[in-house]
Coordinates of C-alpha atoms in Angstrom, one line a residue:
M376 CA 0.0 0.0 0.0
V377 CA 1.4 3.4 -1.0
P378 CA 1.4 5.9 1.9
T379 CA -0.5 9.2 1.3
N380 CA 1.6 12.3 0.9
E381 CA -0.6 14.9 2.6
L382 CA -0.4 18.1 0.7
D383 CA -1.0 21.5 2.2
S384 CA -4.6 22.7 1.6
A385 CA -3.3 26.0 0.2
V386 CA -1.5 24.1 -2.5
L387 CA -4.5 21.9 -3.2
L388 CA -6.8 25.0 -3.5
S389 CA -4.6 27.6 -5.3
Q390 CA -2.0 25.5 -7.1
P391 CA -3.6 22.3 -8.2
R392 CA -1.0 21.8 -11.0
R393 CA 1.7 22.1 -8.5
A394 CA -0.1 19.4 -6.4
V395 CA 0.1 17.1 -9.4
D396 CA 3.8 17.8 -9.9
M397 CA 4.6 17.2 -6.2
L398 CA 2.9 13.8 -6.2
W399 CA 4.6 12.9 -9.5
A400 CA 8.0 13.8 -8.0
T401 CA 7.4 11.3 -5.2
H402 CA 5.7 8.4 -7.0
K403 CA 6.2 8.7 -10.8
D404 CA 3.1 6.5 -11.0
S405 CA -0.1 7.8 -12.6
H406 CA -2.3 5.4 -10.8
V407 CA -1.0 6.4 -7.4
I408 CA -1.3 10.1 -8.3
R409 CA -4.9 9.6 -9.4
R410 CA -5.9 7.8 -6.2
Q411 CA -4.1 10.3 -3.9
L412 CA -5.6 13.3 -5.6
D413 CA -9.1 11.8 -5.4
Q414 CA -8.6 11.1 -1.7
Q415 CA -7.1 14.4 -0.7
Y416 CA -9.7 16.5 -2.6
G417 CA -12.4 14.3 -1.3
D418 CA -11.2 14.9 2.2
L419 CA -12.0 18.6 1.7
R420 CA -15.7 18.0 1.5
G421 CA -17.6 19.4 4.4
T422 CA -14.8 21.7 5.4
R423 CA -14.3 25.5 5.0
D424 CA -11.7 24.8 2.4
W425 CA -14.3 23.1 0.2
D426 CA -16.4 26.3 0.2
Q427 CA -13.4 28.3 -1.0
I428 CA -13.4 26.5 -4.3
P429 CA -15.2 28.6 -6.9
Y430 CA -18.5 27.0 -8.1
L431 CA -18.8 27.1 -11.9
T432 CA -21.9 29.1 -13.0
P433 CA -23.0 30.9 -16.2
S434 CA -22.2 34.2 -14.6
N435 CA -18.6 33.4 -13.6
V436 CA -17.4 30.9 -16.2
K437 CA -15.8 33.4 -18.5
Q438 CA -13.9 35.1 -15.7
L439 CA -12.6 31.7 -14.5
L440 CA -11.6 30.7 -18.0
T441 CA -9.8 34.0 -18.5
A442 CA -7.9 33.4 -15.2
S443 CA -7.1 29.8 -16.4
Q444 CA -5.4 31.2 -19.5
S445 CA -3.3 33.8 -17.8
T446 CA 0.4 33.1 -17.2
E447 CA -0.2 32.3 -13.5
G448 CA -3.3 30.2 -14.4
R449 CA -1.4 28.1 -16.9
E450 CA 1.3 27.5 -14.4
N451 CA -0.7 26.9 -11.2
G452 CA -4.2 25.9 -12.6
V453 CA -7.6 27.2 -11.7
L454 CA -9.6 24.8 -9.4
V455 CA -13.4 24.7 -9.8
R456 CA -16.4 22.9 -8.3
W457 CA -19.4 21.9 -10.5
Q458 CA -22.5 19.9 -10.1
C459 CA -23.7 18.9 -13.6
M460 CA -25.6 16.4 -15.6
I461 CA -23.9 14.0 -18.0
Q462 CA -25.4 14.9 -21.4
D463 CA -23.4 12.6 -23.7
T464 CA -21.4 9.5 -23.0
G465 CA -20.8 8.6 -26.6
L466 CA -17.3 10.2 -27.0
G467 CA -15.5 7.2 -25.4
F468 CA -11.8 7.4 -24.6
E469 CA -9.2 9.7 -26.0
L470 CA -5.5 9.1 -26.2
Y471 CA -3.4 11.8 -24.5
V472 CA 0.2 12.5 -23.4
S473 CA 0.5 11.5 -19.8
S474 CA 4.2 12.2 -19.3
L475 CA 7.0 13.7 -21.3
N476 CA 10.7 14.6 -21.2
H477 CA 11.4 18.2 -20.1
Q478 CA 15.0 19.4 -19.6
G479 CA 16.3 15.9 -19.1
R480 CA 13.5 15.0 -16.6
R481 CA 10.3 13.0 -17.0
E482 CA 7.4 15.3 -16.1
C483 CA 3.7 14.6 -15.6
A484 CA 1.3 15.9 -18.3
M485 CA -1.9 14.6 -16.7
Y486 CA -4.8 16.9 -15.7
G487 CA -4.0 19.4 -18.3
N488 CA -0.4 20.0 -17.1
D489 CA 0.7 19.6 -20.7
I490 CA -0.2 23.3 -21.1
K491 CA 3.1 24.2 -19.4
Y492 CA 5.3 22.5 -22.0
A493 CA 6.4 23.4 -25.5
E494 CA 5.0 21.6 -28.6
Q495 CA 8.3 20.1 -29.6
E496 CA 8.4 18.2 -26.3
F497 CA 5.2 16.4 -27.3
D498 CA 6.6 15.3 -30.7
S499 CA 9.2 13.1 -29.1
T500 CA 6.7 11.6 -26.7
L501 CA 4.2 10.8 -29.4
M502 CA 6.9 8.5 -31.0
K503 CA 6.9 6.3 -27.9
D504 CA 4.2 4.3 -26.1
D505 CA 5.4 4.8 -22.5
G506 CA 4.2 8.4 -22.3
M507 CA 0.7 7.8 -23.7
A508 CA -2.5 6.9 -21.8
E509 CA -6.3 7.0 -22.2
R510 CA -8.9 9.1 -20.4
A511 CA -12.7 9.1 -20.6
V512 CA -14.4 12.1 -22.2
F513 CA -18.0 13.3 -21.6
F514 CA -20.2 16.3 -22.2
G515 CA -21.6 17.9 -19.1
V516 CA -24.3 20.6 -18.7
S517 CA -25.5 22.6 -15.8
L518 CA -28.3 20.8 -14.0
P519 CA -31.5 21.5 -15.9
G520 CA -34.4 22.8 -13.9
M521 CA -32.3 23.3 -10.7
T522 CA -34.4 25.3 -8.3
N523 CA -33.1 28.3 -6.4
W524 CA -32.8 26.6 -3.0
A525 CA -31.0 23.6 -4.4
H526 CA -28.6 25.9 -6.3
E527 CA -27.8 27.8 -3.1
M528 CA -27.1 24.5 -1.3
A529 CA -24.7 23.4 -4.1
V530 CA -22.9 26.7 -4.3
G531 CA -22.6 27.2 -0.6
S532 CA -20.5 30.2 0.4
T533 CA -18.2 30.0 -2.6
P534 CA -16.4 33.3 -3.3
T535 CA -17.1 35.4 -6.4
V536 CA -14.3 35.9 -8.9
A537 CA -12.5 39.1 -8.1
E538 CA -11.6 40.2 -11.6
A539 CA -13.9 40.0 -14.6
L540 CA -12.3 40.1 -18.1
E541 CA -14.5 40.3 -21.1
H542 CA -14.1 39.3 -24.8
L543 CA -13.1 35.7 -24.3
H544 CA -14.0 33.9 -27.5
V545 CA -15.2 30.6 -26.0
D546 CA -18.6 29.0 -26.3
V547 CA -19.6 28.4 -22.7
T548 CA -23.2 27.3 -23.6
D549 CA -23.9 24.9 -26.3
V550 CA -27.7 25.3 -26.8
N551 CA -27.8 22.0 -28.7
R552 CA -26.6 20.2 -25.6
A553 CA -28.5 22.0 -22.9
P554 CA -32.0 20.4 -22.5
L555 CA -33.5 23.8 -21.5
S556 CA -32.1 26.3 -24.0
E557 CA -34.0 29.2 -22.4
D558 CA -32.2 28.8 -19.0
P559 CA -28.6 30.1 -18.4
S560 CA -26.3 27.1 -18.5
V561 CA -22.7 26.0 -18.9
T562 CA -21.6 23.2 -21.3
A563 CA -18.2 21.7 -20.7
V564 CA -16.0 18.8 -21.8
I565 CA -15.4 16.5 -18.8
K566 CA -12.1 14.5 -18.7
M567 CA -11.8 11.7 -16.3
Y568 CA -8.7 9.6 -15.5
D569 CA -10.3 6.7 -13.6
L570 CA -11.5 4.7 -16.5
E571 CA -13.1 2.0 -14.4
E572 CA -15.3 4.4 -12.5
A573 CA -16.0 6.5 -15.6
E574 CA -17.5 3.5 -17.4
K575 CA -20.2 3.3 -14.8
L576 CA -21.6 6.7 -15.7
K577 CA -24.8 7.0 -17.8
T578 CA -26.6 9.7 -19.6
T579 CA -28.5 12.1 -17.2
D580 CA -26.4 11.0 -14.2
V581 CA -25.7 13.9 -11.9
I582 CA -22.2 14.2 -10.6
D583 CA -20.5 16.7 -8.2
L584 CA -16.9 17.2 -9.3
V585 CA -13.7 19.2 -8.5
G586 CA -11.2 19.7 -11.3
I587 CA -8.8 22.0 -13.1
L588 CA -10.5 24.3 -15.6
G589 CA -9.2 24.7 -19.1
I590 CA -10.2 25.4 -22.7
D591 CA -10.3 22.6 -25.3
A592 CA -11.5 22.1 -28.8
Q593 CA -14.9 20.4 -28.8
P594 CA -14.3 16.7 -29.3
T595 CA -15.9 15.0 -32.2
V596 CA -16.5 11.5 -33.4
D597 CA -15.3 12.5 -36.9
W598 CA -11.7 11.7 -36.1
H599 CA -11.0 11.3 -39.9
L600 CA -11.4 15.0 -40.5
S601 CA -8.4 17.2 -40.5
E602 CA -8.3 20.4 -38.5
E603 CA -8.8 22.4 -41.7
E604 CA -11.9 20.3 -42.6
A605 CA -13.5 20.4 -39.2
A606 CA -14.7 23.7 -37.8
I607 CA -13.0 23.9 -34.4
Q608 CA -15.2 25.1 -31.6
W609 CA -13.5 26.0 -28.4
M610 CA -15.3 25.3 -25.1
P611 CA -14.6 24.9 -21.3
S612 CA -13.0 21.6 -20.2
I613 CA -12.5 20.2 -16.7
H614 CA -9.8 17.7 -15.8
V615 CA -11.5 15.9 -12.9
L616 CA -9.5 15.4 -9.7
H617 CA -12.4 14.1 -7.6
W618 CA -16.1 13.4 -8.2
T619 CA -19.1 11.7 -6.6
H620 CA -22.4 10.6 -8.0
T621 CA -25.1 12.8 -6.5
P622 CA -28.7 11.9 -7.3
L623 CA -31.2 14.7 -6.9
H624 CA -32.5 13.5 -3.6
S625 CA -29.0 13.7 -2.1
M626 CA -29.2 17.5 -2.4
T627 CA -30.9 17.5 1.0
Q628 CA -28.0 15.6 2.6
A629 CA -27.0 18.8 4.5
F630 CA -30.4 18.5 6.3
L631 CA -30.2 14.7 6.8
Q632 CA -26.8 14.8 8.3
Q633 CA -28.2 16.9 11.2
V634 CA -31.1 14.7 12.1
S635 CA -32.1 12.2 14.8
V636 CA -33.8 9.1 13.8
P637 CA -37.3 8.3 15.4
E638 CA -37.7 4.8 16.6
T639 CA -40.7 4.0 14.4
E640 CA -40.3 1.9 11.3
N641 CA -39.4 4.1 8.3
A642 CA -40.3 7.4 10.0
M643 CA -38.5 10.3 8.6
P644 CA -35.4 11.5 10.5
A645 CA -36.3 15.1 11.7
P646 CA -33.9 18.1 11.4
R647 CA -33.2 19.8 14.7
P648 CA -35.1 21.9 15.7
F649 CA -38.1 19.9 14.5
P650 CA -40.8 22.4 13.6
F651 CA -43.7 19.9 13.9
A652 CA -45.2 18.0 16.8
D653 CA -44.7 14.6 15.1
Q654 CA -44.6 12.8 11.8
D655 CA -48.3 13.1 11.3
A656 CA -48.2 16.9 11.9
L657 CA -45.3 17.1 9.3
R658 CA -47.4 15.3 6.7
S659 CA -50.6 17.3 7.5
G660 CA -48.7 20.6 7.3
L661 CA -47.3 19.6 3.8
I662 CA -50.8 18.7 2.6
D663 CA -52.1 22.1 3.8
Y664 CA -49.2 23.8 2.0
L665 CA -50.0 22.0 -1.3
A666 CA -53.7 22.5 -0.9
T667 CA -53.4 26.3 -0.5
A668 CA -51.9 26.4 -4.0
L669 CA -54.8 24.3 -5.3
G670 CA -57.8 26.3 -4.0
N671 CA -57.9 24.3 -0.7
D672 CA -58.5 21.0 -2.6
T673 CA -57.0 18.5 -0.1
L674 CA -57.8 15.5 -2.3
A675 CA -55.8 16.9 -5.1
A676 CA -53.0 17.8 -2.6
E677 CA -53.0 14.2 -1.4
Y678 CA -52.4 12.9 -4.9
V679 CA -49.7 15.5 -5.6
L680 CA -47.9 14.4 -2.5
L681 CA -48.1 10.8 -3.6
V682 CA -46.8 11.6 -7.1
L683 CA -43.8 13.5 -5.6
L684 CA -42.9 10.3 -3.6
A685 CA -43.3 7.9 -6.6
R686 CA -40.1 6.2 -7.8
I687 CA -39.5 3.2 -10.1
H688 CA -38.1 0.4 -8.0
A689 CA -38.4 -2.4 -10.6
R690 CA -38.7 -2.9 -14.3
R691 CA -40.3 -6.2 -15.5
A692 CA -41.0 -7.2 -19.0
G693 CA -41.2 -3.7 -20.2
M694 CA -43.4 -2.6 -17.3
T695 CA -42.4 -0.3 -14.5
V696 CA -43.2 -0.9 -10.8
G697 CA -43.5 2.1 -8.5
S698 CA -44.2 4.9 -11.0
I699 CA -47.5 6.9 -11.1
S700 CA -48.4 9.9 -13.2
L701 CA -51.1 12.4 -12.4
N702 CA -53.4 14.7 -14.4
L703 CA -54.9 17.6 -12.6
S704 CA -57.7 19.0 -14.7
G705 CA -59.7 22.2 -14.1
M706 CA -56.4 24.0 -13.5
V707 CA -57.4 27.4 -14.9
D708 CA -55.7 29.2 -12.0
H709 CA -53.3 27.8 -9.6
E710 CA -50.0 28.4 -7.7
L711 CA -48.6 24.9 -7.9
L712 CA -45.4 25.6 -9.9
P713 CA -43.8 27.9 -7.3
V714 CA -44.8 25.5 -4.5
L715 CA -43.2 22.6 -6.3
E716 CA -40.1 24.7 -6.8
S717 CA -39.9 25.4 -3.1
L718 CA -39.9 21.7 -2.3
M719 CA -38.1 19.8 -5.1
P720 CA -34.5 20.3 -6.2
A721 CA -35.3 20.3 -9.9
V722 CA -38.6 21.3 -11.6
V723 CA -39.2 21.8 -15.3
R724 CA -42.3 23.3 -16.8
Q725 CA -43.0 21.8 -20.3
P726 CA -45.6 23.9 -22.1
L727 CA -47.6 22.1 -24.8
S728 CA -49.0 24.0 -27.8
L729 CA -49.1 23.3 -31.4
A730 CA -46.5 25.9 -32.1
T731 CA -44.0 24.4 -29.7
L732 CA -44.7 20.8 -30.6
N733 CA -44.2 21.4 -34.3
D734 CA -41.1 23.6 -33.8
P735 CA -38.0 21.5 -34.8
K736 CA -36.0 23.6 -32.3
H737 CA -38.3 22.4 -29.5
T738 CA -37.5 18.7 -29.2
L739 CA -38.5 16.5 -26.3
F740 CA -36.4 13.5 -27.4
V741 CA -32.7 13.1 -27.9
R742 CA -31.4 12.9 -31.4
H743 CA -28.0 12.1 -32.8
E744 CA -26.8 13.8 -35.9
E745 CA -23.1 13.5 -36.6
P746 CA -21.1 14.7 -34.9
N747 CA -23.3 15.7 -32.0
A748 CA -26.0 14.4 -29.7
Y749 CA -28.7 17.1 -29.5
A750 CA -30.3 17.2 -26.1
G751 CA -34.1 16.8 -25.7
R752 CA -36.1 18.8 -23.2
L753 CA -37.0 15.5 -21.4
Q754 CA -33.3 14.5 -21.1
L755 CA -33.3 15.2 -17.4
P756 CA -31.9 13.6 -14.3
N757 CA -34.0 11.0 -12.5
G758 CA -36.2 12.6 -9.9
T759 CA -36.8 15.8 -11.8
C760 CA -40.4 17.0 -11.4
V761 CA -41.8 17.7 -14.9
V762 CA -45.0 19.8 -15.0
V763 CA -46.6 19.4 -18.5
D764 CA -48.9 22.4 -19.1
E765 CA -51.6 21.6 -21.6
R766 CA -53.6 24.8 -21.0
E767 CA -52.2 26.5 -24.2
M768 CA -53.1 23.6 -26.4
Q769 CA -55.6 24.4 -29.2
E770 CA -57.1 22.5 -32.1
G771 CA -55.0 22.2 -35.2
K772 CA -52.7 19.9 -37.1
L773 CA -49.7 18.1 -35.7
Q774 CA -46.8 18.0 -38.2
D775 CA -44.3 15.2 -38.4
H776 CA -42.0 16.7 -35.7
G777 CA -45.0 17.3 -33.4
I778 CA -46.1 13.7 -33.8
K779 CA -42.6 12.6 -32.8
N780 CA -42.7 14.9 -29.7
I781 CA -46.0 13.5 -28.6
S782 CA -44.8 10.0 -29.1
A783 CA -41.7 10.7 -27.0
L784 CA -43.9 12.2 -24.2
A785 CA -46.2 9.2 -24.3
S786 CA -43.2 6.9 -24.1
V787 CA -42.0 8.7 -20.9
L788 CA -45.5 8.5 -19.4
Q789 CA -46.2 4.9 -20.3
K790 CA -42.8 3.2 -20.3
Y791 CA -40.6 5.7 -18.5
S792 CA -38.2 5.6 -21.4
L793 CA -37.0 8.4 -23.6
P794 CA -36.4 7.9 -27.3
Y795 CA -32.8 8.4 -28.5
V796 CA -33.1 8.9 -32.3
L797 CA -30.1 7.8 -34.3
P798 CA -29.7 8.3 -38.1
Y799 CA -30.8 4.8 -38.9
S800 CA -32.3 3.4 -35.7
E801 CA -33.8 4.4 -32.4
L802 CA -32.8 3.5 -28.8
H803 CA -34.7 4.1 -25.6
L804 CA -33.1 5.4 -22.5
D805 CA -34.6 4.5 -19.1
T806 CA -35.8 7.4 -17.1
D807 CA -37.5 8.0 -13.8
L808 CA -39.2 11.4 -13.9
I809 CA -42.0 12.8 -11.7
M810 CA -44.7 13.4 -14.2
L811 CA -47.6 15.8 -13.5
I812 CA -49.9 17.1 -16.2
V813 CA -52.0 20.3 -15.6
S814 CA -54.9 21.0 -18.0
E815 CA -58.3 22.6 -18.2
G816 CA -60.1 19.5 -19.4
K817 CA -59.0 15.9 -19.2
T818 CA -55.6 15.4 -20.8
F819 CA -55.2 13.6 -24.1
L820 CA -52.0 12.0 -22.8
P821 CA -51.9 8.6 -21.2
V822 CA -51.7 9.0 -17.4
D823 CA -52.3 6.7 -14.4
V824 CA -54.5 9.0 -12.3
H825 CA -56.9 11.8 -13.3
V826 CA -58.1 14.2 -10.6
P827 CA -60.5 17.0 -11.5
L828 CA -59.7 20.0 -9.3
H829 CA -62.5 21.1 -6.9
S830 CA -61.5 24.4 -5.4
T831 CA -63.4 25.9 -2.5
Q832 CA -61.4 29.1 -2.4
A833 CA -59.1 31.1 -4.7
S834 CA -55.6 29.5 -5.2
M835 CA -52.9 31.4 -3.3
A836 CA -49.2 31.2 -3.0
P837 CA -48.7 29.7 0.5
S838 CA -46.1 30.7 2.9
A839 CA -44.0 28.6 5.2
S840 CA -41.0 29.0 7.5
V841 CA -37.5 28.1 6.4
E842 CA -37.5 25.3 9.0
A843 CA -40.7 23.8 7.7
L844 CA -39.5 23.9 4.0
Q845 CA -36.2 22.3 5.0
T846 CA -38.1 19.6 6.9
W847 CA -40.5 18.9 4.0
R848 CA -37.6 18.7 1.5
A849 CA -35.8 16.2 3.6
Y850 CA -39.0 14.2 4.2
L851 CA -39.7 14.0 0.5
A852 CA -36.1 13.0 -0.4
R853 CA -35.9 10.3 2.3
T854 CA -39.4 8.9 2.0
R855 CA -39.1 8.6 -1.8
H856 CA -36.2 6.2 -1.3
N857 CA -37.6 4.1 1.6
S858 CA -38.7 0.6 1.0
L859 CA -42.1 -1.0 1.8
A860 CA -42.8 -4.7 2.5
I861 CA -46.2 -6.3 1.6
P862 CA -46.7 -9.3 4.0
E863 CA -48.2 -12.5 2.5
S864 CA -51.3 -12.0 4.7
M865 CA -51.7 -8.5 3.3
S866 CA -51.5 -9.8 -0.3
Q867 CA -54.2 -12.3 0.6
H868 CA -56.3 -9.5 2.1
I869 CA -56.0 -7.4 -1.1
Q870 CA -56.9 -10.4 -3.2
D871 CA -60.0 -11.2 -1.1
D872 CA -61.1 -7.5 -1.2
F873 CA -60.7 -7.4 -5.0
V874 CA -62.9 -10.5 -5.4
E875 CA -65.6 -8.9 -3.2
R876 CA -65.4 -5.6 -5.0
R877 CA -65.7 -7.4 -8.3
R878 CA -68.8 -9.1 -7.0
I879 CA -70.4 -5.8 -5.9
S880 CA -69.1 -3.7 -8.8
P881 CA -68.1 -5.8 -11.9
E882 CA -66.6 -2.7 -13.5
F883 CA -63.8 -2.7 -10.9
N884 CA -61.0 -4.3 -13.0
Q885 CA -57.4 -5.2 -12.9
E886 CA -56.3 -1.7 -13.9
D887 CA -58.3 -0.3 -10.9
L888 CA -56.6 -2.8 -8.6
Q889 CA -53.2 -1.8 -9.9
R890 CA -53.9 1.9 -9.4
C891 CA -55.1 1.3 -5.8
L892 CA -52.0 -0.8 -5.1
S893 CA -49.7 2.0 -6.3
V894 CA -51.6 4.5 -4.2
A895 CA -51.6 2.3 -1.2
R896 CA -47.9 1.7 -1.4
L897 CA -47.1 5.5 -1.6
L898 CA -49.7 6.3 1.1
A899 CA -48.0 3.9 3.5
L900 CA -44.6 5.4 2.8
S901 CA -45.9 8.9 3.2
H902 CA -47.0 7.9 6.8
G903 CA -43.7 6.4 7.6
H904 CA -44.8 2.8 7.5
A905 CA -42.4 -0.1 6.6
E906 CA -45.3 -2.5 5.8
L907 CA -48.6 -2.2 4.0
T908 CA -51.5 -2.6 6.5
P909 CA -55.3 -3.2 6.0
D910 CA -56.0 0.3 7.3
I911 CA -53.7 1.9 4.7
W912 CA -55.4 -0.3 2.0
R913 CA -58.8 0.9 3.0
R914 CA -57.7 4.5 3.0
A915 CA -56.2 4.1 -0.5
V916 CA -59.4 2.6 -1.8
S917 CA -61.4 5.5 -0.2
L918 CA -59.1 8.0 -1.9
D919 CA -59.7 6.3 -5.3
E920 CA -63.5 6.2 -4.7
A921 CA -63.5 10.0 -3.8
R922 CA -61.5 10.6 -7.0
A923 CA -63.8 8.5 -9.1
A924 CA -66.9 10.3 -7.7
R925 CA -65.5 13.5 -9.3
L926 CA -65.4 11.8 -12.7
A927 CA -69.0 10.6 -12.6
P928 CA -71.4 12.5 -14.9
P929 CA -73.8 14.8 -13.0
P930 CA -77.3 13.4 -12.4

C-alpha cells in the first residue's frame, strides 16, 4: 500500500497543477497520483476549504476561463467545483500524453499539465508508447431545472471571482446540448482519468466534481477530418481530480446529516429543531401547504404528494413498478409551480402548444446527428419534477415533428423511457421522472390517475417557514427512497377484497386494482410505515373512490 503524501490545503486550492507535480516527483506513477488526488480533494468535502473552491456558473465561467489562460493560471491551474448532468457518454476514450521529457527529466502531463510545455516536447513523446494513456471524455451541462434553494445548497458560500475580463471567444453554452435552452447554462467537456469508474456513468447521471479548468477544442467522433476540414469550436473543459455521484435526492444531505432518527419503522429523521409535533403533523402541514396552492383541494393535494414520492423500484417485461403519473384538470388558475419549486431540487415546466410541438428547435427526445448528440427537453436527471402544461393547447394539425414529440412524451408517461433517435435506428433510455400534467379538461395524454380540481377558495401562494420547508424537502427525499414490505397475509387480504369488489361492482377491474395498489404503497410510505396494512389499504381505496366520484357525470 502506498502511503499518502498529505499536501497543504493552500497548494490543493490555489496551485492544483503544483499538487500534481509534487505527487509525481514522489511516485512517478499515474495510478498512485490519481488515487491520492481523489482522496485528498475528497477529504476537503464538508470543510471550510471546500467552500473556498469557486463553483462554476454561467455568470462566472468566462472570468474563471480567463484566469485559467493567464500566465499564472497556466502555471498553477484554476480549481473549480461543478454539479452537472452527464449529457453525452458517446465520446468514449481519448489518447493523450500522460508524461514527457522536459530538460532531461520525466514530467507529468496529466490533468491538463501539458499546457506548461512546448509543442516540440510532445513530438518526441508521441513517437513512444510509454508516455501515452487513455482518459474518458463526456459532455456535461448545468443541472437543468435546478431550483433556487438547491442551487444555493450546491454553491454554498463559494467566493465570487474578483476580476472580470471580457471578450473571451469561447462558447460556454452549447444550446444544442442544454436540454432547456431558455435557461442560463454551462456546457463543458469533462475529462476523467479513472476509466473503471467513468464507465459506470450513464446519460442524465448527476455528478459533483472538483477539477482543473481549461479550454479545449470540442471533441468530435469525426476523427477522420483534419483540423482544416473540421470547424473547431472551443469550449470549457474540466480535468476531474475528484467526483461523486449525486442523485437529486442527495441535495438534501445537508439536512439529513443533522437529524435524529425516530424509533418508528421508516419514519423520517427530523432536522433539529423539528418544527412539527410529530410525523403526522409534518405530513398534514405539507398537505395544507400544497392544498393552498390548489384552492384548498385536499384530495388533489394528497395525490400531488403521492406523485412526488413515486419512484421506479423495478422494471419487469417492459413494465415499471412504483411509478405513477397524475393529471390535474380544471387548472385554470393555480399556484402549484412555485410551490413545487420550493420543495423539489429540480422542476421543469414543459408547455404544450401546437407551435412548440411542431417547432424543430423544440425537441422532447434526444437525437444524434453526426457529430453531435442534441439534447431533448426531457433528457433530465432521475427525480426531476416535470410539469406538463396543456392549457395552451388548441385545435390544429400536428406535423411530423409534433407527432414525434407527442410520441416521446407518451413513451415517458407509459414506459418511462426516452427515445434516442439515431440516423438509422432508435434506442430508448430508461428514465424516472416525476410526471404531473395540468390541464383545463382531461388530458389527451396517457396517465395513471386523473383528478379534477374542486376548489373551495381562490388559489394562493402559500407561505412557510424556512425550517418547515427544509423539513419537507428532507422528508420527500428520504421517503421517496424508503422501501415497503407487503406481507403475505396482506397480499391475501387485497386479493379477497378485490374479489368482493368485483362481486359488488363488476366494472372494478385489474387496472383499478393496480392503481389502488400503487396509491396504497405510496400512502403507506408517506405515513412512515415499513409495511402495508389493512388500514392503509382501506384509505387508498377510499381515496380512489373519492377521486372516481368526481369523474362521474352529473345526475
